[in-house]
Coordinates of C-alpha atoms in Angstrom, one line a residue:
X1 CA -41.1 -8.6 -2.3
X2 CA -38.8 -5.5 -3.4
X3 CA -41.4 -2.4 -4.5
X4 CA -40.2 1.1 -5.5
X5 CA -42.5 2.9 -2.2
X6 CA -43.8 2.1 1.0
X7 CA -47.6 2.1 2.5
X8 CA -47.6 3.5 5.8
X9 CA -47.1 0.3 8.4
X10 CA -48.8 0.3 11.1
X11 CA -48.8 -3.5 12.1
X12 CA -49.0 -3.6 16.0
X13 CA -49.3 -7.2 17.0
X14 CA -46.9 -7.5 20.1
X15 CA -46.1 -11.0 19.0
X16 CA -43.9 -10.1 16.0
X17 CA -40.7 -8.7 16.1
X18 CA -40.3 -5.9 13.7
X19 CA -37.2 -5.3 12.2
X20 CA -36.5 -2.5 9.8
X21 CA -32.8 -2.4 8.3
X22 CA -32.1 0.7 6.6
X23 CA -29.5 0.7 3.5
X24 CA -29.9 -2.5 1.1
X25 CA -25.9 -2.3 0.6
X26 CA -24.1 -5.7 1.7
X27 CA -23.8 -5.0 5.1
X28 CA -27.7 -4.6 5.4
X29 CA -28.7 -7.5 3.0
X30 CA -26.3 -9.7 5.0
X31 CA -28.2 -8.8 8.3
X32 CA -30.9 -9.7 7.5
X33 CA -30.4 -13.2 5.7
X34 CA -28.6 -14.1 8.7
X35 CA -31.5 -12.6 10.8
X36 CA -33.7 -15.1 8.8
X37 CA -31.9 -18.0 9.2
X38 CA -31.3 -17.3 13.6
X39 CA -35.5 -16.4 13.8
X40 CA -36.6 -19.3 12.1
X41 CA -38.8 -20.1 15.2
X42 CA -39.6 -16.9 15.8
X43 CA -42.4 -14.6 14.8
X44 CA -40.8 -11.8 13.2
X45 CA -41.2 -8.9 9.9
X46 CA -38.3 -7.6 8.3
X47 CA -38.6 -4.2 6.5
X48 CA -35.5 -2.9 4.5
X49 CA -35.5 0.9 2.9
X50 CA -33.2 1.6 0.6
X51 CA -32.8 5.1 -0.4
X52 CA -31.4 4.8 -4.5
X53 CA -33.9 2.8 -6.9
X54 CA -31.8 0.1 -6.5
X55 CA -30.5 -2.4 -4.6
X56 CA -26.6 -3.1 -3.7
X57 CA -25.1 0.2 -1.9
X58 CA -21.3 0.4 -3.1
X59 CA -21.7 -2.2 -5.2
X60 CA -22.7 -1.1 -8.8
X61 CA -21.8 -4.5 -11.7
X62 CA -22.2 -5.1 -15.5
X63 CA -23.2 -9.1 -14.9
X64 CA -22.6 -10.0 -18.2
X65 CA -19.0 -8.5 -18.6
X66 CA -18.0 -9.6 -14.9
X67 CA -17.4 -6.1 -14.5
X68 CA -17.1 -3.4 -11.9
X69 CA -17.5 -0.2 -11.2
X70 CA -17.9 -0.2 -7.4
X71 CA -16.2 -2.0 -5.0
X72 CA -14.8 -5.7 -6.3
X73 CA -12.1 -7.2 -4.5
X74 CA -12.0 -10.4 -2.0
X75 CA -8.5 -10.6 -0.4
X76 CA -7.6 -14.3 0.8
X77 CA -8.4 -13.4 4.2
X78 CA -11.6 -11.9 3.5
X79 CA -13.1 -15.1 4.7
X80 CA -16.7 -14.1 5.2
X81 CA -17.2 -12.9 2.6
X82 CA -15.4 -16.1 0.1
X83 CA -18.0 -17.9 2.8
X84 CA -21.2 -15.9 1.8
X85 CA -20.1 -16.2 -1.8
X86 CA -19.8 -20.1 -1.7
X87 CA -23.4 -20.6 0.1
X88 CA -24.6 -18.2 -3.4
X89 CA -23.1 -20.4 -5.5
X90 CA -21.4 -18.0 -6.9
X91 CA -17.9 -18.6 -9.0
X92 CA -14.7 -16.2 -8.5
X93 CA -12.3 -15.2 -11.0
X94 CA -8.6 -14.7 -10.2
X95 CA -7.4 -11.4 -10.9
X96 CA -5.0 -11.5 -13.9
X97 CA -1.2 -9.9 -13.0
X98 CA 1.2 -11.8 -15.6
X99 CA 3.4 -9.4 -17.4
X100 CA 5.3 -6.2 -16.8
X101 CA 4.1 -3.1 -14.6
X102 CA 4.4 0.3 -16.0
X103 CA 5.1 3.5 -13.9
X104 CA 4.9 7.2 -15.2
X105 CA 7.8 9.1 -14.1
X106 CA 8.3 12.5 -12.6
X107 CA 10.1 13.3 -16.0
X108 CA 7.9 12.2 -18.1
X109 CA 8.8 8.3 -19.1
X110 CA 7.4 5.5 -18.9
X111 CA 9.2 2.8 -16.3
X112 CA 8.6 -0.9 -17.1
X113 CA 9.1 -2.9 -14.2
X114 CA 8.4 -6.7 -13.3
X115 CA 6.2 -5.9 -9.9
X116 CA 5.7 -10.2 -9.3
X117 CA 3.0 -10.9 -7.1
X118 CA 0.9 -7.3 -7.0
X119 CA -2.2 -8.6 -5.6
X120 CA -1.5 -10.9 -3.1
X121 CA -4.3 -13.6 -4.9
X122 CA -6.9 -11.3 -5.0
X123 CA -10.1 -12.5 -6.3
X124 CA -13.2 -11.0 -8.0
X125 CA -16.7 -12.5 -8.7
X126 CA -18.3 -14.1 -12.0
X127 CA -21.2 -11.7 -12.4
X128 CA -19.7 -9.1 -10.0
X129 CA -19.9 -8.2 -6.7
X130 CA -23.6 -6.5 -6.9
X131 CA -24.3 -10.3 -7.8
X132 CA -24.3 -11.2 -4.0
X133 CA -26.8 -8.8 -3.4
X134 CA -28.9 -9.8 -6.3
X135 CA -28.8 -13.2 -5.0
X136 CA -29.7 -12.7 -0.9
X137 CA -32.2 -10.4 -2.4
X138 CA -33.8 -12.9 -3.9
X139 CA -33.2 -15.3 -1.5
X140 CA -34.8 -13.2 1.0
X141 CA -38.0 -12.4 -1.0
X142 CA -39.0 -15.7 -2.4
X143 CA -38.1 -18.1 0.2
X144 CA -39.4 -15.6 3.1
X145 CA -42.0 -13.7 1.0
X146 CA -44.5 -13.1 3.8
X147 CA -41.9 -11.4 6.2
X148 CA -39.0 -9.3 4.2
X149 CA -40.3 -6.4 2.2
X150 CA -37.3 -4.8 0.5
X151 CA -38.5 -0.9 -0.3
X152 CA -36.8 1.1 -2.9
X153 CA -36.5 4.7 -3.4
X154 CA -37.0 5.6 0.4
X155 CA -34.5 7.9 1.7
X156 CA -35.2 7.8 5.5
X157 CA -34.9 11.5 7.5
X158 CA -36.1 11.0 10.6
X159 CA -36.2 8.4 12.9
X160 CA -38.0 8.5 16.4
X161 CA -37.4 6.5 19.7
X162 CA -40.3 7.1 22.3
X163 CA -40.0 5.3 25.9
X164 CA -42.7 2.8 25.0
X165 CA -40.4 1.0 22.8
X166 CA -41.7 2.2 19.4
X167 CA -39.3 3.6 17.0
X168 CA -40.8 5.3 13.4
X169 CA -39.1 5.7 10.9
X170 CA -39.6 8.6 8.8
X171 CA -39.3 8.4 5.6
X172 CA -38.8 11.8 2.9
X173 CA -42.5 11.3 1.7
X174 CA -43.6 12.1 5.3
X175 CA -44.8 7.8 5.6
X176 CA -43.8 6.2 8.2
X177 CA -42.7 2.9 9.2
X178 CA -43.0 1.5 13.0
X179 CA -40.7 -0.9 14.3
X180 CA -39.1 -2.5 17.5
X181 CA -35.9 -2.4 16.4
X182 CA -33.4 -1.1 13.8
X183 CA -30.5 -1.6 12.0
X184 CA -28.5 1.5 10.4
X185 CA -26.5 0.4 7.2
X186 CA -25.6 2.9 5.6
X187 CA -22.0 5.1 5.9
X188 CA -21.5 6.5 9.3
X189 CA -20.7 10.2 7.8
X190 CA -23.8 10.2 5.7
X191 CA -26.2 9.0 8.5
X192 CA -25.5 11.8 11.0
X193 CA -25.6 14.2 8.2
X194 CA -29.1 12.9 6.5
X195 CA -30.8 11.3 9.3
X196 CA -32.5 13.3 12.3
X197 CA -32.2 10.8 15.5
X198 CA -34.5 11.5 18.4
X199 CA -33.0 10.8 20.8
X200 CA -29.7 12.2 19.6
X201 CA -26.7 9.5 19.6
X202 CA -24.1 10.0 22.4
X203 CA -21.7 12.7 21.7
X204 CA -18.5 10.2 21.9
X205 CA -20.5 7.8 19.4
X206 CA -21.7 10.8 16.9
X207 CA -18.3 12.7 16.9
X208 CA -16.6 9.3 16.1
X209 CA -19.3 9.0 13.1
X210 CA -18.7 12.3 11.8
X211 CA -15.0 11.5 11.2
X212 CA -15.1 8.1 9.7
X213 CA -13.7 8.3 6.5
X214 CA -16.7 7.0 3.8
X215 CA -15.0 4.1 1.6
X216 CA -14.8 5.1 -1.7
X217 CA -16.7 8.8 -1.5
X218 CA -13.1 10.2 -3.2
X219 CA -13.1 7.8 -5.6
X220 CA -14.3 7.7 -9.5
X221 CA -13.9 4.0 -11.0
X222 CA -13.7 3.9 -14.6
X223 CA -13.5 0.7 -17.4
X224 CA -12.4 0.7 -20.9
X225 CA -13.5 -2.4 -23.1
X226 CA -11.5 -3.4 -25.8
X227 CA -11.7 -5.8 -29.0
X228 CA -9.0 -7.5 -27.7
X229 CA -6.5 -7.5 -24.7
X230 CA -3.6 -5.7 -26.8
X231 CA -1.6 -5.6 -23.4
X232 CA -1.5 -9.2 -23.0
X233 CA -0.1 -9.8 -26.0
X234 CA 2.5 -7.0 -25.3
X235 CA 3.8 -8.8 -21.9
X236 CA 1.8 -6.0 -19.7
X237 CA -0.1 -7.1 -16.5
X238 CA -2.2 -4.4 -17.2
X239 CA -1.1 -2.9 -14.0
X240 CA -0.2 0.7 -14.2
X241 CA 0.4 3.3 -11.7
X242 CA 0.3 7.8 -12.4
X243 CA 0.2 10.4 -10.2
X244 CA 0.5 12.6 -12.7
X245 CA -3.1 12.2 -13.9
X246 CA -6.3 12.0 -12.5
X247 CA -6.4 8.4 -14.0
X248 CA -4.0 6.9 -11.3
X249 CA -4.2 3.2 -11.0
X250 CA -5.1 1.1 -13.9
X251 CA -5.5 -3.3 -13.3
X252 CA -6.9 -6.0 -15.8
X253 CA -10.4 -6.6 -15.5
X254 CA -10.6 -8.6 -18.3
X255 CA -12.6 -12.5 -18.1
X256 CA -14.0 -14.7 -21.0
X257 CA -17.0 -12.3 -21.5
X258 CA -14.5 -8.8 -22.0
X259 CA -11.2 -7.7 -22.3
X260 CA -11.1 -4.7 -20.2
X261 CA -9.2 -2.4 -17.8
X262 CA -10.3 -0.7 -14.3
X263 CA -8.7 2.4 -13.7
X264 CA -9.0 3.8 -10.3
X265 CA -9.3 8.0 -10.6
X266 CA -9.8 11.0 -8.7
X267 CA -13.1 12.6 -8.6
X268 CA -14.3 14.7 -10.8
X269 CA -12.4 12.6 -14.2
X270 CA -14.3 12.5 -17.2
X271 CA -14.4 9.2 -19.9
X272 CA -11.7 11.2 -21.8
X273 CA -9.6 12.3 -19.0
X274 CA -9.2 8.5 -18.7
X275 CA -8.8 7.3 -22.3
X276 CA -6.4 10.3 -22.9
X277 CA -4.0 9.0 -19.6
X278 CA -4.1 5.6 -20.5
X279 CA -3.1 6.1 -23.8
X280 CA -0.1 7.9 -22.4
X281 CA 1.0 5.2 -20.1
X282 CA 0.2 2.5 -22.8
X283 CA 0.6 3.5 -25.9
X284 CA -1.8 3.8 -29.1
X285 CA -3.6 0.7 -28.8
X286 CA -5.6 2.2 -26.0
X287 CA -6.6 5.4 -27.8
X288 CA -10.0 3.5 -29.3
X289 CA -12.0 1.4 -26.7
X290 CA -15.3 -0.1 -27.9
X291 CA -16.8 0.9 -24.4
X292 CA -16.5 3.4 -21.7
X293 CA -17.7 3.1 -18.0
X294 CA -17.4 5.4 -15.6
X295 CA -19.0 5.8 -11.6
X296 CA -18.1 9.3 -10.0
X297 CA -18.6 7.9 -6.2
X298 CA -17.7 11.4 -4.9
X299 CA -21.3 13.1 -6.5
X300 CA -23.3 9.7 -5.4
X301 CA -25.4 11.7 -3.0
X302 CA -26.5 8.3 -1.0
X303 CA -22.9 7.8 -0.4
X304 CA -21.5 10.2 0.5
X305 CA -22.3 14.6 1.1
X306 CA -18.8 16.1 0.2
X307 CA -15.9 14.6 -1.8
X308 CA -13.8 14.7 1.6
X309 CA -15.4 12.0 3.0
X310 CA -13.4 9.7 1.7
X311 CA -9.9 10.7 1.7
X312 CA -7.9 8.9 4.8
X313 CA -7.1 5.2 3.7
X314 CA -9.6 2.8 5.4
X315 CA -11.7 3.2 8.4
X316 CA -11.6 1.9 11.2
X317 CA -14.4 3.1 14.6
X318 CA -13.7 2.4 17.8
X319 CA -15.9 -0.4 19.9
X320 CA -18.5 2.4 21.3
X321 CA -19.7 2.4 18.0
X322 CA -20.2 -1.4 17.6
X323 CA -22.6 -1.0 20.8
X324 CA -26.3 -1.1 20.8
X325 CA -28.3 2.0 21.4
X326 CA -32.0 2.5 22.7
X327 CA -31.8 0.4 25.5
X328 CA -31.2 -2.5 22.5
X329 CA -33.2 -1.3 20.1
X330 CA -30.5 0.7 17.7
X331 CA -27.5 -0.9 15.9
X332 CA -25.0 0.4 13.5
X333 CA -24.1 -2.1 10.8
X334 CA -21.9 -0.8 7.4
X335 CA -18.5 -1.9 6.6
X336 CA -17.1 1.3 8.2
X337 CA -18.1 0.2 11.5
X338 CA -16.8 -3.6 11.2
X339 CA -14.0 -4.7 13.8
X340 CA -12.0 -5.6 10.8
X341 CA -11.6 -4.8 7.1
X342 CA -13.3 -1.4 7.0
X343 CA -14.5 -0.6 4.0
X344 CA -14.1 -3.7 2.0
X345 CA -16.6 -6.0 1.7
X346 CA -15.3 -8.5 4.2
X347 CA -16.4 -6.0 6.2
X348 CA -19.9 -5.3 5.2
X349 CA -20.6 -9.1 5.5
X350 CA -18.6 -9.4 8.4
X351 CA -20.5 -6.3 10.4
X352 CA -24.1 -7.5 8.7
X353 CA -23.5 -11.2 10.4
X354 CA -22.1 -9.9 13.8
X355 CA -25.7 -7.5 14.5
X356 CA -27.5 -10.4 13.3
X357 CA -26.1 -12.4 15.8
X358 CA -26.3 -10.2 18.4
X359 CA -30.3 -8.7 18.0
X360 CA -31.2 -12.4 17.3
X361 CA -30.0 -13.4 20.5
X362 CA -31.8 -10.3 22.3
X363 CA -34.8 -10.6 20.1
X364 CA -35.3 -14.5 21.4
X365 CA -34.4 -13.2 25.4
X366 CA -36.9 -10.8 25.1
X367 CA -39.6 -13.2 24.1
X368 CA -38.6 -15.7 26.6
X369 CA -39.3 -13.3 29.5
X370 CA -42.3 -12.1 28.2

């Protein structure tokens, strides 16, 4: 069941194991399928909050035009996440690089050069990449209606860790959810800044959070439809670099539902910022797209609280941070805090699976003994 609130849960039979998984991002919807699949004999009720009125974190997609404006690409290593994709049934779609590369100059001109394999077979997803969270989502709620609630438009503020075992989590209605343990998926940065912990973190762990570099939180994604991929038929790969705008990396986005460019920008770019830099590394045909998109990821408050967060190149936390907290009962779970691929979606998946594994295995000792 996904709702847009919560009722105040106060379920206290000892023989369920109550999960709550804050952030309904990747990382968090990966958790708990997997949770759902390792607790099949198990009694257990898992209760996601999601702060935005929607589900799918960094992940924002047009379905119909296979287009995005959040994150997007799988690498060929990304191997969880290619993995996670199959068991969806959902189809990829090879990035398009045929064609000639422009640069813009220092002085001014326009450099044409033949870049050969930019993307290292880089794929993207029919539907997008929100379309793996559409589909665990509904995964989760129809085939384990009775024990996954997904909640929208719950920011969390406060959560609470008292030496009975109980944690509540607070939510910025003042209702509360109880639970015996939690899962954190949301950015590192923005949790210690949003989220009150009692007890506090350990100061190594917290200082380590409040440096992490958000993925994306510097970023503004923009995509321009077309009638017609003009730079195609021109030779052009539709790759184009500038750092002489804030439009600054432009790539073809284009399947048999659109012909389109994504242009990475710099925050704070407006749709004619973009059209207006484009048509300056391509040439007229770009001067008149039939559609503009455009994501500021720096002024999404739920990802991030100051456009510094992201700048750094990807993050990568230390181990103490991959450790439980609360005797057990706290784990941190966002692609920031994966062992690998930070801040791509390999790593969401990847870090989603891994606390999965590892509360599932606790969860199951604990009932053993008791």
């Amino acid at each position: 069941m996904i709702t847009n609130s919560t009722e105040t849960d106060r379920n206290n039979d000892v023989n369920i194991s109550r999960i709550a998984i804050v952030g309904a991002g990747l990382s968090g919807l990966s958790c708990a399928r997997k949770l759902t699949q390792l607790l099949k004999k198990q009694f257990y009720k898992i209760t996601i909050v999601e702060a935005r009125d929607r589900i799918g974190g960094r992940t924002s997609s047009i379905p119909e035009l296979n287009l995005d404006l959040g994150a997007s690409w799988i690498f060929s290593h990304h191997t969880a996440v290619r993995t996670l994709a199959d068991e969806l049934n959902i189809s990829t779609l090879q990035q398009y690089e045929n064609g000639i590369s422009l640069i813009d100059s220092s002085n001014g001109n326009i450099q044409r050069t033949n870049m050969g394999n930019i993307h290292g077979g880089v794929k993207r997803l029919k539907g997008g990449t929100s379309s793996l969270c559409t589909a665990i989502a509904q995964e989760l709620t129809t085939q384990n209606e009775s024990t996954v609630t997904i909640h929208l438009n719950s920011p969390v503020t406060k959560i609470d860790y008292t030496t009975n075992g109980i944690i509540t989590i607070i939510l910025r209605d003042h209702r509360s959810i109880v639970a015996d343990y939690i899962v954190l998926a949301l950015p590192p940065k923005l949790l210690v800044s949003t989220i009150e912990l009692t007890p506090a973190l350990p100061v190594a762990v917290t200082e380590k959070l409040q440096t992490c570099v958000t993925w994306m939180a510097s970023t503004c994604k923009a995509i321009l439809v077309y009638d017609d991929a003009w730079w195609r038929r021109k030779n052009l790969s539709g790759f184009a670099i500038s750092r002489y705008s804030k439009a600054q990396e432009w790539h073809d986005a284009s399947s048999e539902t659109c012909n389109a460019l994504f242009v990475f920008c710099l925050a704070g770019t407006t749709k004619q910022e973009v059209i207006d830099a484009t048509t300056k590394i391509f040439g007229n045909d770009a001067i008149n797209p039939s559609a503009v998109f455009i994501t500021d990821w720096s002024s999404e408050i739920f990802t991030s609280t100051s456009i510094n967060d992201g700048r750094g190149g990807h993050p990568h936390l230390s181990s103490i941070c991959r450790q439980s907290q609360w005797n057990g009962r706290l784990w941190l779970s966002s692609s920031e805090v994966s062992d690998d691929d930070g801040g791509f979606l390999e790593g969401a998946v990847r870090r989603g699976i891994q606390v999965a594994d590892q509360l599932a295995v606790l969860i199951k000792n604990e009932k053993a003994t008791n």
